[in-house]
Short mmCIF file of C-alpha atoms in Angstrom, two decimals:
data_model
loop_
_atom_site.label_atom_id
_atom_site.label_comp_id
_atom_site.label_asym_id
_atom_site.label_seq_id
_atom_site.Cartn_x
_atom_site.Cartn_y
_atom_site.Cartn_z
CA MET A 1 9.55 43.63 30.48
CA LEU A 2 10.63 42.66 26.73
CA ILE A 3 8.53 44.02 24.37
CA GLY A 4 8.66 42.85 20.80
CA TYR A 5 7.94 44.42 17.45
CA ALA A 6 7.22 42.55 14.17
CA ARG A 7 6.76 44.31 10.57
CA VAL A 8 6.36 42.78 6.99
CA SER A 9 5.85 45.13 4.03
CA THR A 10 2.83 43.06 2.39
CA ALA A 11 0.08 40.97 3.22
CA ASP A 12 1.87 38.26 0.88
CA GLN A 13 4.79 38.05 3.56
CA THR A 14 4.44 35.88 6.56
CA ILE A 15 5.16 37.58 9.84
CA ASP A 16 5.19 34.31 11.34
CA LEU A 17 9.21 33.81 11.53
CA GLN A 18 9.68 36.94 13.52
CA ILE A 19 6.76 36.40 15.83
CA ASP A 20 8.38 32.95 16.71
CA ALA A 21 11.69 34.86 17.43
CA LEU A 22 10.50 37.43 19.56
CA GLU A 23 8.53 34.83 21.66
CA ASP A 24 11.79 32.52 21.92
CA ALA A 25 13.51 35.53 23.33
CA GLY A 26 11.05 35.79 25.83
CA CYS A 27 8.88 38.84 24.80
CA SER A 28 5.65 38.75 26.78
CA LYS A 29 3.79 41.10 24.33
CA ILE A 30 4.51 41.52 20.67
CA PHE A 31 3.43 44.42 18.51
CA THR A 32 2.54 44.26 14.76
CA ASP A 33 2.30 45.90 11.33
CA ILE A 34 1.94 44.72 7.52
CA ILE A 35 2.94 47.97 6.04
CA SER A 36 6.01 49.10 4.13
CA GLY A 37 8.83 50.20 6.21
CA SER A 38 8.91 53.81 4.32
CA LYS A 39 5.21 54.38 5.52
CA ILE A 40 5.37 57.37 8.21
CA ALA A 41 2.41 55.84 10.21
CA ARG A 42 2.75 52.73 11.75
CA PRO A 43 0.11 51.80 14.07
CA GLY A 44 1.63 48.69 15.78
CA LEU A 45 5.15 50.51 16.27
CA ASP A 46 3.29 53.58 17.99
CA ASP A 47 1.14 51.02 19.81
CA ALA A 48 4.59 49.25 20.73
CA LEU A 49 6.33 52.42 21.69
CA ALA A 50 3.25 53.71 23.89
CA TYR A 51 3.16 50.46 25.57
CA LEU A 52 6.82 50.62 26.62
CA ARG A 53 7.64 51.30 30.16
CA GLU A 54 10.42 52.93 31.99
CA GLY A 55 12.87 50.02 32.09
CA ASP A 56 11.17 47.88 29.32
CA THR A 57 13.22 46.65 26.28
CA LEU A 58 11.83 46.98 22.57
CA VAL A 59 12.46 43.81 20.83
CA VAL A 60 12.66 43.35 17.23
CA TRP A 61 13.87 40.53 14.93
CA LYS A 62 15.77 42.65 12.59
CA LEU A 63 17.02 46.39 12.56
CA ASP A 64 15.49 46.99 9.23
CA ARG A 65 12.25 45.92 10.50
CA LEU A 66 12.05 49.05 13.01
CA GLY A 67 13.49 52.37 11.39
CA ARG A 68 12.42 53.77 7.65
CA SER A 69 16.24 54.74 7.32
CA LEU A 70 19.06 54.96 9.49
CA LYS A 71 18.55 58.43 10.74
CA HIS A 72 15.02 57.19 11.86
CA LEU A 73 16.16 54.18 13.39
CA ILE A 74 18.73 56.35 15.72
CA GLU A 75 16.05 58.72 16.48
CA ILE A 76 13.52 56.18 17.58
CA ILE A 77 16.67 54.46 19.85
CA THR A 78 17.70 57.76 21.31
CA HIS A 79 14.09 58.52 22.23
CA LEU A 80 13.74 55.42 24.05
CA ASN A 81 17.23 55.35 25.23
CA GLU A 82 15.94 59.36 26.85
CA GLU A 83 13.03 57.73 28.55
CA GLY A 84 14.87 55.15 30.08
CA LYS A 85 14.09 52.26 27.86
CA GLU A 86 16.25 50.20 26.01
CA PHE A 87 16.54 48.33 22.71
CA LYS A 88 17.36 44.85 21.36
CA SER A 89 17.79 43.55 18.12
CA LEU A 90 17.99 39.57 17.50
CA GLN A 91 19.66 39.19 14.25
CA GLU A 92 22.57 41.72 14.81
CA SER A 93 22.96 40.84 18.38
CA LEU A 94 22.27 44.62 19.35
CA ASP A 95 21.69 45.28 22.99
CA THR A 96 21.43 48.99 24.23
CA ALA A 97 21.37 47.55 27.63
CA THR A 98 24.98 46.40 27.23
CA PRO A 99 28.15 48.39 27.31
CA THR A 100 29.04 46.82 23.71
CA GLY A 101 25.25 47.77 22.37
CA LYS A 102 25.67 51.20 23.58
CA LEU A 103 28.85 51.35 21.54
CA ILE A 104 27.61 49.91 18.55
CA PHE A 105 24.87 52.16 18.46
CA HIS A 106 27.06 55.27 19.31
CA VAL A 107 29.27 54.15 15.93
CA LEU A 108 25.92 53.93 13.94
CA GLY A 109 25.23 57.31 15.12
CA ALA A 110 28.62 58.70 14.18
CA LEU A 111 28.13 56.87 10.79
CA ALA A 112 24.97 58.68 10.46
CA GLU A 113 26.35 61.94 11.28
CA PHE A 114 28.71 61.49 9.02
CA GLU A 115 26.62 60.58 6.09
CA ARG A 116 24.65 63.72 6.49
CA SER A 117 27.94 65.98 6.37
CA LEU A 118 28.98 64.17 3.25
CA ILE A 119 25.77 64.72 1.66
CA ARG A 120 25.64 68.74 2.75
CA GLU A 121 29.14 68.86 1.23
CA ARG A 122 27.92 67.24 -1.84
CA THR A 123 25.01 69.36 -2.28
CA LYS A 124 27.15 72.88 -1.75
CA ALA A 125 29.84 71.41 -4.05
CA GLY A 126 27.01 70.84 -6.87
CA LEU A 127 25.33 74.20 -6.34
CA ALA A 128 28.67 75.98 -6.45
CA ALA A 129 29.43 74.37 -9.80
CA ALA A 130 26.09 74.90 -11.12
CA ARG A 131 26.37 78.60 -10.23
CA ALA A 132 29.78 78.84 -11.85
CA ARG A 133 28.22 77.53 -15.00
CA GLY A 134 25.77 80.30 -14.64
CA ARG A 135 22.89 78.55 -13.13
CA ILE A 136 21.29 79.95 -10.34
CA GLY A 137 18.62 77.65 -8.94
CA GLY A 138 15.96 78.27 -7.26
CA ARG A 139 12.31 79.43 -7.34
CA PRO A 140 11.52 81.48 -10.49
CA ARG A 141 11.23 85.11 -10.24
CA VAL A 142 7.15 86.34 -9.62
CA LEU A 143 7.75 89.77 -10.95
CA ASN A 144 9.93 90.71 -14.06
CA LYS A 145 11.83 93.97 -14.15
CA ARG A 146 8.48 95.98 -15.92
CA ASN A 147 6.37 94.57 -12.86
CA VAL A 148 8.94 95.78 -10.45
CA ALA A 149 9.42 98.92 -12.16
CA LEU A 150 5.59 99.34 -11.97
CA VAL A 151 5.81 98.62 -8.12
CA LYS A 152 8.35 101.49 -7.73
CA SER A 153 6.11 103.90 -9.59
CA MET A 154 3.02 102.81 -7.63
CA LEU A 155 4.49 103.23 -4.51
CA ALA A 156 6.14 106.33 -5.17
CA ASP A 157 2.65 108.14 -5.10
CA PRO A 158 2.29 108.68 -1.32
CA SER A 159 -1.63 107.51 -1.44
CA GLY A 160 -0.41 103.92 -3.09
CA THR A 161 -0.42 101.26 -0.25
CA VAL A 162 1.60 97.48 -0.76
CA LYS A 163 -1.88 95.98 -0.32
CA GLU A 164 -3.08 97.87 -3.31
CA VAL A 165 -0.18 97.17 -5.65
CA ALA A 166 -0.05 93.61 -4.29
CA GLU A 167 -3.82 93.31 -5.35
CA THR A 168 -3.08 94.68 -8.68
CA LEU A 169 -0.36 92.27 -9.73
CA GLY A 170 -1.80 89.29 -8.44
CA VAL A 171 0.84 88.89 -5.68
CA SER A 172 1.07 88.57 -1.90
CA ARG A 173 2.11 91.75 0.07
CA ALA A 174 5.10 89.77 1.28
CA THR A 175 6.19 89.47 -2.70
CA ILE A 176 6.21 93.15 -2.67
CA TYR A 177 8.12 93.71 0.56
CA ASN A 178 10.68 90.81 -0.66
CA TYR A 179 11.31 92.86 -4.01
CA LEU A 180 11.75 96.08 -2.39
CA LYS A 181 14.31 94.67 0.30
CA GLN A 182 16.38 93.29 -2.50
CA GLU A 183 16.02 96.77 -4.14
CA ASN A 184 17.86 97.98 -0.81
CA LYS A 185 15.23 101.00 -0.37
CA PRO A 186 12.95 101.70 2.65
CA THR A 187 9.27 100.25 2.41
CA PRO A 188 6.66 102.68 2.62
CA LYS A 189 4.61 102.18 5.93
CA GLU A 190 1.62 99.44 5.23
CA LEU A 191 -1.74 101.60 5.28
CA THR A 192 -4.59 99.00 6.06
#
């Protein structure tokens, strides 16, 4: 069974073209959304995916009507495939029920993975360049050197607990433990 999904971003746009194309393609039921593609929650898409049964095909007028991004599109189609459901895009002539459609889908998946790898490489290179220029990045330190010295002196007293030190400095116990770990010193046992 062919199940259609149509989406437009705003109420000013018309969804009629997509619905007509999906009906001409033989869709027995059509779900719609009038919502931006960037939104995570799309009730019409959720209903369409829930309605599909094994062997059914989800049909869209164009690929960009389904996914927020290439990664999201691939996630949806992979999920459909794992459940024994197919996918078809009318404008791009992509049909995962055919060998050619499966090939194109895998090429799209490989391109998305390649894009993610490039982004990771550029991010690592950018961070390395920033470090070489003396910029560390990350979250600012909560405790300054004076406070760290205070933590050490308070915990040097056998009756002092991490909980008391954290409350005194207005930070969490995890923060105290993290600073102690950075100093490579054993942490005292937590007393409650």
